[in-house]
XYZ file of C-alpha atoms in Angstrom:
523
model
C -91.844 -110.448 -12.309
C -91.125 -106.971 -10.925
C -89.341 -104.220 -12.640
C -86.240 -103.131 -11.269
C -85.654 -99.327 -11.053
C -83.183 -99.935 -14.674
C -86.161 -101.279 -16.477
C -86.995 -99.477 -19.436
C -90.321 -97.253 -19.728
C -93.348 -98.563 -20.883
C -93.702 -97.736 -24.711
C -97.018 -97.000 -25.049
C -96.647 -93.768 -26.130
C -99.081 -91.011 -27.794
C -97.844 -90.960 -31.102
C -100.144 -88.138 -33.000
C -103.302 -89.718 -32.998
C -103.118 -93.336 -32.027
C -100.858 -95.439 -29.155
C -98.039 -96.937 -30.780
C -97.253 -100.761 -29.654
C -95.001 -101.018 -27.360
C -93.308 -103.489 -29.058
C -93.168 -101.450 -32.211
C -92.061 -98.340 -30.302
C -88.885 -100.854 -28.620
C -88.289 -102.153 -32.289
C -87.969 -98.245 -33.356
C -85.821 -97.681 -30.695
C -83.680 -100.659 -31.684
C -83.480 -99.275 -35.100
C -85.655 -101.398 -36.987
C -88.706 -100.551 -39.551
C -91.545 -102.590 -38.765
C -92.190 -104.674 -42.122
C -93.647 -107.457 -40.785
C -97.615 -107.319 -40.299
C -98.048 -106.811 -36.395
C -101.306 -109.306 -35.708
C -100.286 -111.672 -33.389
C -101.996 -112.038 -30.028
C -100.187 -113.694 -26.905
C -101.561 -116.927 -27.260
C -100.719 -116.974 -30.911
C -97.005 -116.452 -30.251
C -97.434 -119.230 -27.405
C -98.970 -121.584 -29.979
C -96.264 -121.221 -32.443
C -93.666 -122.450 -29.753
C -95.787 -125.045 -28.134
C -96.773 -126.781 -31.723
C -93.096 -126.636 -32.185
C -91.954 -128.074 -29.032
C -94.745 -130.252 -29.803
C -94.744 -133.110 -26.775
C -96.732 -135.280 -29.688
C -94.137 -135.775 -31.984
C -90.557 -135.830 -30.006
C -91.901 -137.882 -27.531
C -93.901 -140.014 -30.250
C -90.632 -140.482 -32.178
C -87.965 -140.757 -29.804
C -90.208 -142.687 -27.373
C -87.794 -145.736 -28.554
C -84.531 -144.125 -27.303
C -86.044 -143.693 -23.774
C -87.440 -147.579 -23.251
C -84.166 -148.599 -24.643
C -81.913 -146.557 -22.294
C -83.379 -146.953 -18.786
C -87.298 -147.594 -19.663
C -90.068 -146.213 -17.737
C -87.517 -144.492 -14.984
C -85.472 -142.584 -17.532
C -88.400 -141.703 -19.306
C -90.961 -140.718 -16.216
C -87.878 -138.917 -13.948
C -85.817 -137.936 -17.098
C -88.605 -135.388 -18.624
C -88.828 -133.655 -15.267
C -85.107 -133.255 -15.032
C -84.577 -132.320 -18.533
C -87.796 -129.975 -18.466
C -86.726 -128.220 -15.095
C -83.378 -127.290 -16.586
C -84.765 -126.100 -19.684
C -87.118 -123.735 -17.754
C -83.907 -122.068 -16.680
C -82.296 -121.872 -19.993
C -86.108 -120.317 -21.090
C -86.392 -117.839 -18.403
C -83.021 -116.440 -19.350
C -84.294 -115.945 -22.754
C -87.439 -114.734 -21.837
C -85.545 -112.166 -19.898
C -83.131 -111.155 -22.811
C -86.007 -111.125 -25.098
C -87.852 -108.648 -23.285
C -85.490 -105.973 -23.794
C -84.434 -106.713 -27.636
C -88.090 -108.350 -29.234
C -86.411 -108.706 -32.922
C -87.382 -111.187 -35.614
C -83.450 -111.906 -35.148
C -84.012 -113.187 -31.914
C -80.560 -115.056 -30.589
C -77.884 -113.775 -32.739
C -79.353 -110.200 -32.432
C -79.095 -110.072 -28.588
C -75.450 -111.706 -29.024
C -74.637 -108.742 -30.643
C -76.084 -105.944 -28.250
C -74.881 -108.434 -25.008
C -71.304 -109.074 -26.321
C -70.526 -105.326 -26.666
C -69.105 -103.196 -29.460
C -65.586 -104.919 -29.767
C -67.307 -108.381 -29.724
C -70.479 -108.063 -31.317
C -70.189 -108.843 -35.044
C -68.254 -112.217 -34.172
C -70.694 -112.887 -31.498
C -73.761 -112.662 -33.699
C -72.113 -114.208 -36.843
C -71.483 -117.346 -34.133
C -74.836 -117.333 -32.687
C -76.835 -116.572 -35.859
C -75.415 -119.505 -37.823
C -75.380 -122.086 -34.972
C -79.614 -120.827 -34.778
C -80.497 -121.281 -38.403
C -78.584 -124.328 -39.357
C -80.080 -125.753 -36.010
C -83.619 -124.730 -36.850
C -82.975 -126.370 -40.377
C -82.004 -129.426 -38.640
C -85.106 -129.601 -36.800
C -87.617 -129.070 -39.628
C -85.749 -131.626 -41.472
C -86.057 -134.171 -38.532
C -89.537 -133.393 -37.908
C -90.873 -133.650 -41.115
C -88.605 -137.017 -41.907
C -90.101 -138.334 -38.621
C -93.420 -137.505 -40.328
C -92.417 -139.446 -43.367
C -91.319 -142.129 -41.104
C -94.466 -142.574 -39.415
C -96.514 -142.211 -42.268
C -94.512 -145.608 -43.512
C -95.536 -146.976 -40.564
C -99.159 -146.344 -40.683
C -99.002 -147.677 -44.321
C -97.382 -150.818 -43.173
C -99.835 -151.574 -40.489
C -102.879 -150.346 -42.648
C -101.768 -152.870 -45.539
C -101.326 -156.120 -42.829
C -98.049 -155.180 -40.328
C -94.522 -156.384 -40.912
C -95.960 -160.461 -39.907
C -99.107 -159.940 -42.071
C -97.323 -158.850 -45.676
C -97.625 -155.234 -45.102
C -96.339 -152.910 -47.813
C -92.679 -151.693 -46.025
C -91.868 -148.855 -47.988
C -88.111 -148.284 -49.166
C -85.857 -145.174 -48.227
C -86.360 -143.882 -51.362
C -90.344 -143.681 -50.741
C -89.750 -142.198 -47.393
C -87.472 -139.227 -49.203
C -90.365 -138.596 -51.724
C -92.527 -137.956 -48.545
C -90.477 -135.633 -46.757
C -90.047 -134.111 -49.875
C -94.212 -133.614 -50.266
C -94.359 -132.297 -46.695
C -92.035 -130.231 -46.938
C -93.920 -128.676 -50.174
C -96.681 -128.643 -48.709
C -95.452 -126.524 -45.655
C -93.834 -124.259 -47.817
C -97.076 -123.186 -49.442
C -99.205 -122.827 -46.060
C -96.015 -120.513 -45.140
C -96.327 -118.525 -47.956
C -100.072 -117.837 -46.907
C -100.703 -114.028 -44.981
C -99.735 -114.154 -41.055
C -103.321 -113.656 -40.115
C -103.764 -117.484 -41.926
C -101.067 -118.861 -40.247
C -101.692 -117.558 -37.018
C -105.273 -119.867 -37.296
C -103.391 -122.649 -38.056
C -100.803 -122.153 -35.241
C -103.730 -121.832 -32.843
C -105.537 -124.980 -34.008
C -102.116 -127.147 -33.811
C -101.691 -125.579 -30.135
C -105.192 -126.839 -29.818
C -104.653 -130.310 -31.114
C -101.720 -130.967 -29.455
C -103.463 -130.399 -26.005
C -106.537 -132.100 -26.978
C -104.112 -134.972 -28.329
C -102.240 -135.671 -25.663
C -105.228 -135.878 -23.393
C -107.306 -137.981 -25.702
C -104.390 -140.569 -26.178
C -102.913 -140.760 -22.683
C -106.257 -141.866 -21.393
C -107.392 -143.891 -24.107
C -104.647 -146.216 -24.886
C -104.217 -147.179 -21.292
C -108.364 -147.856 -21.063
C -108.251 -150.078 -24.363
C -105.070 -152.039 -23.386
C -105.920 -155.896 -22.004
C -102.770 -155.723 -20.251
C -101.626 -152.977 -17.990
C -98.340 -152.524 -16.705
C -98.347 -152.148 -12.576
C -97.730 -148.595 -11.141
C -94.417 -150.098 -9.774
C -93.121 -150.948 -12.941
C -94.099 -147.512 -14.530
C -92.351 -146.079 -11.879
C -89.658 -148.300 -10.821
C -88.586 -150.652 -13.560
C -85.383 -150.002 -15.049
C -84.026 -151.189 -18.407
C -80.504 -152.050 -18.749
C -81.026 -154.554 -21.686
C -80.382 -152.359 -24.066
C -77.910 -154.773 -26.252
C -75.740 -152.316 -26.765
C -73.235 -153.357 -24.258
C -73.689 -150.323 -21.575
C -74.051 -151.454 -18.281
C -73.862 -148.179 -16.432
C -76.867 -147.547 -14.686
C -76.011 -143.555 -14.838
C -74.608 -143.857 -18.110
C -78.027 -145.455 -19.228
C -80.413 -143.034 -17.690
C -78.182 -139.990 -19.099
C -78.656 -141.535 -22.433
C -82.613 -141.655 -21.941
C -82.475 -138.040 -21.049
C -81.790 -137.748 -24.747
C -85.608 -138.187 -25.413
C -86.833 -135.692 -23.266
C -84.069 -132.664 -24.107
C -84.789 -133.351 -27.930
C -88.418 -133.085 -27.352
C -87.933 -129.501 -25.444
C -86.458 -127.346 -27.756
C -87.800 -124.841 -31.096
C -89.230 -122.621 -28.077
C -87.011 -119.546 -29.608
C -89.741 -119.244 -32.272
C -91.289 -116.999 -29.867
C -88.681 -114.876 -30.382
C -88.809 -114.812 -33.730
C -92.432 -113.940 -34.308
C -91.936 -111.047 -32.059
C -92.105 -108.773 -35.038
C -95.407 -109.620 -35.615
C -96.414 -110.431 -32.080
C -98.276 -107.036 -30.312
C -96.639 -105.874 -27.350
C -93.848 -108.225 -28.249
C -91.721 -106.702 -25.126
C -94.356 -108.577 -23.050
C -95.856 -111.311 -25.078
C -92.623 -112.545 -26.348
C -91.330 -113.819 -22.802
C -95.274 -115.099 -22.067
C -94.810 -117.131 -25.331
C -91.283 -118.655 -24.422
C -92.387 -119.618 -20.865
C -95.717 -121.153 -21.080
C -94.996 -122.960 -24.088
C -91.922 -124.787 -21.745
C -94.055 -125.138 -18.891
C -97.350 -126.124 -20.118
C -95.145 -128.394 -22.526
C -93.764 -130.339 -19.449
C -96.839 -130.523 -17.925
C -98.562 -132.129 -20.943
C -95.669 -133.938 -21.908
C -95.765 -135.662 -18.410
C -99.207 -137.069 -18.635
C -98.705 -138.106 -22.176
C -95.678 -140.172 -21.052
C -97.447 -141.404 -18.030
C -100.462 -142.253 -19.571
C -98.767 -144.481 -22.732
C -96.254 -146.023 -20.656
C -99.056 -147.587 -18.522
C -99.563 -149.469 -21.612
C -95.941 -150.902 -22.148
C -95.791 -154.997 -20.717
C -92.890 -156.142 -22.734
C -90.081 -153.694 -23.601
C -87.785 -156.478 -25.612
C -90.692 -157.158 -27.730
C -91.706 -153.465 -28.118
C -88.187 -152.735 -29.403
C -87.794 -155.747 -31.709
C -87.793 -155.282 -35.174
C -89.729 -157.833 -36.129
C -92.731 -156.791 -34.488
C -95.703 -155.453 -36.669
C -94.800 -152.114 -36.860
C -90.714 -152.886 -37.747
C -90.065 -152.061 -34.340
C -91.636 -148.396 -33.794
C -92.295 -149.283 -30.341
C -95.730 -146.332 -29.608
C -96.861 -147.471 -32.825
C -96.749 -150.749 -31.804
C -98.282 -149.927 -28.562
C -101.389 -148.597 -29.904
C -101.473 -150.668 -32.578
C -101.552 -153.984 -29.729
C -104.043 -151.989 -27.317
C -106.746 -151.950 -30.158
C -105.961 -155.244 -31.652
C -106.155 -157.087 -28.294
C -109.455 -155.901 -27.185
C -111.202 -155.682 -30.599
C -109.411 -158.266 -32.860
C -107.897 -155.409 -35.022
C -105.652 -152.637 -34.889
C -107.653 -149.709 -37.078
C -107.843 -147.680 -33.900
C -104.043 -147.799 -33.211
C -103.509 -146.832 -36.430
C -106.287 -143.916 -36.319
C -104.706 -142.855 -33.108
C -101.051 -142.823 -35.078
C -102.936 -140.622 -37.852
C -103.426 -138.176 -34.190
C -99.901 -138.213 -33.974
C -99.142 -137.279 -37.851
C -101.574 -134.127 -37.606
C -99.571 -132.993 -34.504
C -96.535 -133.804 -36.160
C -97.515 -131.959 -39.946
C -98.522 -128.945 -37.833
C -94.802 -129.189 -35.978
C -93.220 -128.919 -39.151
C -95.501 -125.899 -40.534
C -94.523 -123.952 -37.542
C -91.005 -124.902 -37.901
C -90.869 -123.176 -41.297
C -92.380 -120.459 -40.097
C -89.859 -119.631 -37.647
C -86.812 -120.733 -39.984
C -87.963 -118.240 -42.592
C -88.340 -115.194 -39.907
C -84.589 -115.897 -38.700
C -83.574 -115.850 -42.255
C -85.502 -113.068 -43.007
C -83.926 -111.169 -39.901
C -80.093 -112.764 -40.684
C -80.252 -111.559 -44.386
C -81.487 -108.266 -43.482
C -78.221 -107.820 -41.671
C -76.134 -108.786 -44.830
C -75.066 -112.095 -42.967
C -76.368 -114.888 -45.614
C -75.028 -115.193 -49.220
C -77.765 -113.423 -51.413
C -79.203 -111.676 -48.463
C -80.917 -109.052 -50.625
C -83.113 -112.370 -52.270
C -83.656 -113.576 -48.651
C -84.889 -110.576 -47.302
C -87.767 -109.594 -49.796
C -91.385 -109.119 -48.480
C -94.234 -109.621 -50.705
C -97.435 -107.923 -50.436
C -98.721 -109.610 -48.040
C -96.211 -109.181 -45.583
C -94.745 -112.374 -45.869
C -90.773 -113.450 -46.250
C -91.754 -115.395 -48.716
C -88.218 -116.190 -50.281
C -87.050 -117.354 -47.149
C -89.537 -119.675 -46.822
C -89.298 -121.262 -49.907
C -85.590 -121.339 -49.308
C -85.660 -122.802 -45.805
C -87.853 -125.915 -47.157
C -85.345 -126.556 -49.756
C -82.231 -126.445 -47.522
C -83.830 -128.953 -44.974
C -84.997 -131.556 -47.865
C -81.153 -131.110 -49.001
C -79.988 -132.062 -45.651
C -82.633 -135.128 -45.405
C -80.845 -136.313 -48.795
C -77.904 -137.476 -46.253
C -80.629 -140.282 -45.076
C -80.367 -142.231 -48.574
C -76.349 -142.336 -48.321
C -76.633 -143.789 -44.393
C -78.674 -143.019 -41.316
C -75.772 -142.884 -39.521
C -75.041 -139.474 -41.151
C -78.736 -138.603 -41.320
C -78.683 -139.054 -37.461
C -75.533 -136.765 -36.985
C -77.287 -133.745 -39.205
C -80.346 -134.287 -36.844
C -77.721 -134.026 -33.575
C -77.306 -130.649 -34.718
C -80.955 -129.925 -34.398
C -80.589 -130.109 -30.337
C -76.994 -128.924 -30.060
C -76.822 -126.306 -32.287
C -79.760 -125.203 -31.429
C -78.682 -124.983 -27.186
C -75.587 -123.811 -28.377
C -77.344 -120.386 -30.076
C -79.466 -120.457 -26.820
C -76.601 -120.255 -24.531
C -74.574 -117.870 -26.117
C -76.558 -114.288 -25.455
C -77.200 -115.791 -21.751
C -73.279 -116.436 -21.697
C -72.567 -112.586 -22.882
C -75.166 -111.349 -20.636
C -73.892 -112.894 -17.540
C -70.420 -112.029 -18.300
C -69.566 -109.320 -20.699
C -72.936 -107.730 -20.338
C -73.730 -108.391 -16.535
C -73.218 -104.471 -15.426
C -74.912 -103.075 -18.470
C -77.819 -105.251 -19.437
C -80.968 -102.824 -19.173
C -83.900 -105.432 -18.535
C -87.492 -104.874 -20.512
C -90.785 -105.089 -18.919
C -90.392 -108.999 -17.861
C -86.907 -109.571 -15.862
C -85.609 -112.068 -12.816
C -84.569 -109.022 -11.014
C -81.566 -109.882 -8.757
C -81.778 -113.632 -9.637
C -81.069 -112.904 -13.348
C -77.578 -113.809 -13.275
C -77.857 -116.768 -11.210
C -80.524 -118.272 -13.561
C -78.124 -117.459 -16.260
C -75.229 -119.419 -15.361
C -77.180 -122.607 -14.477
C -78.675 -122.665 -17.600
C -75.569 -122.097 -19.643
C -73.724 -124.996 -17.466
C -76.816 -127.014 -18.267
C -76.247 -126.090 -22.115
C -72.704 -127.492 -21.886
C -73.722 -130.718 -20.211
C -75.834 -131.759 -22.638
C -73.674 -130.670 -25.188
C -70.885 -133.345 -23.948
C -73.814 -136.026 -23.006
C -75.315 -136.160 -26.765
C -71.395 -136.857 -27.868
C -70.946 -140.054 -25.847
C -71.239 -143.133 -27.464
C -74.353 -144.811 -27.397
C -73.051 -148.625 -28.385
C -70.109 -150.354 -27.308
C -67.894 -151.921 -29.061
C -67.121 -148.887 -31.232
C -67.335 -149.576 -34.811
C -68.136 -147.327 -38.024
C -71.852 -148.116 -37.571
C -72.063 -147.248 -33.788
C -69.797 -144.303 -33.377
C -72.102 -141.101 -32.412
C -71.247 -138.868 -35.261
C -72.557 -136.014 -33.395
C -69.169 -134.264 -32.084
C -68.373 -134.544 -35.849
C -71.341 -133.025 -37.306
C -71.193 -130.057 -34.420
C -67.469 -129.988 -34.700
C -67.471 -129.586 -38.617
C -70.551 -127.020 -37.950
C -68.175 -124.875 -35.742
C -65.199 -124.957 -38.029
C -66.982 -124.157 -40.846
C -68.489 -120.669 -38.992
C -64.769 -120.015 -37.361
C -63.378 -120.524 -40.717
C -65.830 -118.729 -43.138
C -65.528 -115.581 -40.375
C -61.857 -115.370 -40.552
C -61.498 -115.624 -44.210
C -64.178 -113.140 -45.154
C -66.912 -112.082 -42.905
C -64.793 -110.471 -40.390
C -63.733 -107.971 -43.278
C -67.714 -107.010 -43.981
C -70.179 -108.413 -41.405
C -70.449 -105.544 -38.604
C -73.354 -107.199 -36.828
C -77.443 -106.346 -36.804
C -77.724 -103.024 -39.233
C -80.495 -100.753 -38.861
C -82.887 -100.200 -41.237
C -84.180 -96.650 -39.963
C -82.869 -93.531 -41.906
C -81.988 -91.326 -39.196
């Protein structure tokens, strides 16, 4: 994108003997000291976002939703609809990130774009939606890994119909706690080590998709016809919903849930070289490459789908876990046993593990920045950086909060589902707020960075804001009729409850002391 006349000067300036990194220079202009180690390349920055989006994670764990609501049509076409609009959100975020490359990311942007009068409230709202949304993402990613491990154990011990071991909810929560503990330990390592894991995660996702999309349909003895894959619309959802438009819209949930978390590129900017250029590149490339690879994975897997009701039936060997059953059946039908399918599920499990690891990284950077500005209880504790320049307390706090959120699954899966819904809606509200301020209050005052959309910035921003408003409504719709205590969609209750908490904490106290982002350079 060409820089307009308003663009900031290039910040690689001679500072005594050495050239100051453009991201460091910009951070200094914004009023912050360089405290984290600036060691990430553009590929590392991309890798963190790409491994959090993790198409293997989102599609595998939510494939049931897509199959149930609309089947192959909502999977294959819904992916591009959600992907296309997500790109508008990403482009707007990238433009703002280029101007303000700080770890705080979204809430810092909101403060700058809302203007002095609204800055404290705007950044308070955005920051809390962002951080709670991120905690919910970590919770759901690691919980879905615990559930997948449960299915792998079930299939490995003979499957549901062969006397396999079906772990209880207590075993699943114990697995979840163990996974989070490992993620916290990995995130306590220096950023250079994490960067290696991040790149490995990106490569694992890319190669994993390529292998599975070719292997599964090739091994399967029965394959779906192209006509079935591209035109079959499944209305048999057993949930009393017959409107095709409604069903298709509910099927979008899988795609939109998968395409979240790319704000990681913004949260990693204080550790990325030339972040005013490479942060935006990380956001856009992670979304673009995820759209392409996600679609390829969906297409490959869907060619192995022949009997949708059977795949969704809780009495199949995988206990109703559609992709696990597809993998298992493909190998069992050809080789007489499903071991190969279990190995393929292992490939996905590793991708989900990396996804959770990168989620904790992104969470902790957000907590570090938010507490640096005094917004969190015990802020001075979460803002501490250890000798390796890692915000260590923020890492462990993020893992602990995510574990507490998952404990709701012991009470009811409905409550847990509501927690997880905050992951998508809460995050997207945090994405939309700074974009909304950019196209309204800061319409004429926004000073773009090296990456900018020029005269299209306002147009792209409005589409992004309208899309977030749309999905917030869609994800709050009932997913089954008649509506009972079990079938009620608690998403609006969870997100509305969070909104009430954030606003009331502001009115009752924070407005008296929280002033928005605080500079920490002594002028």
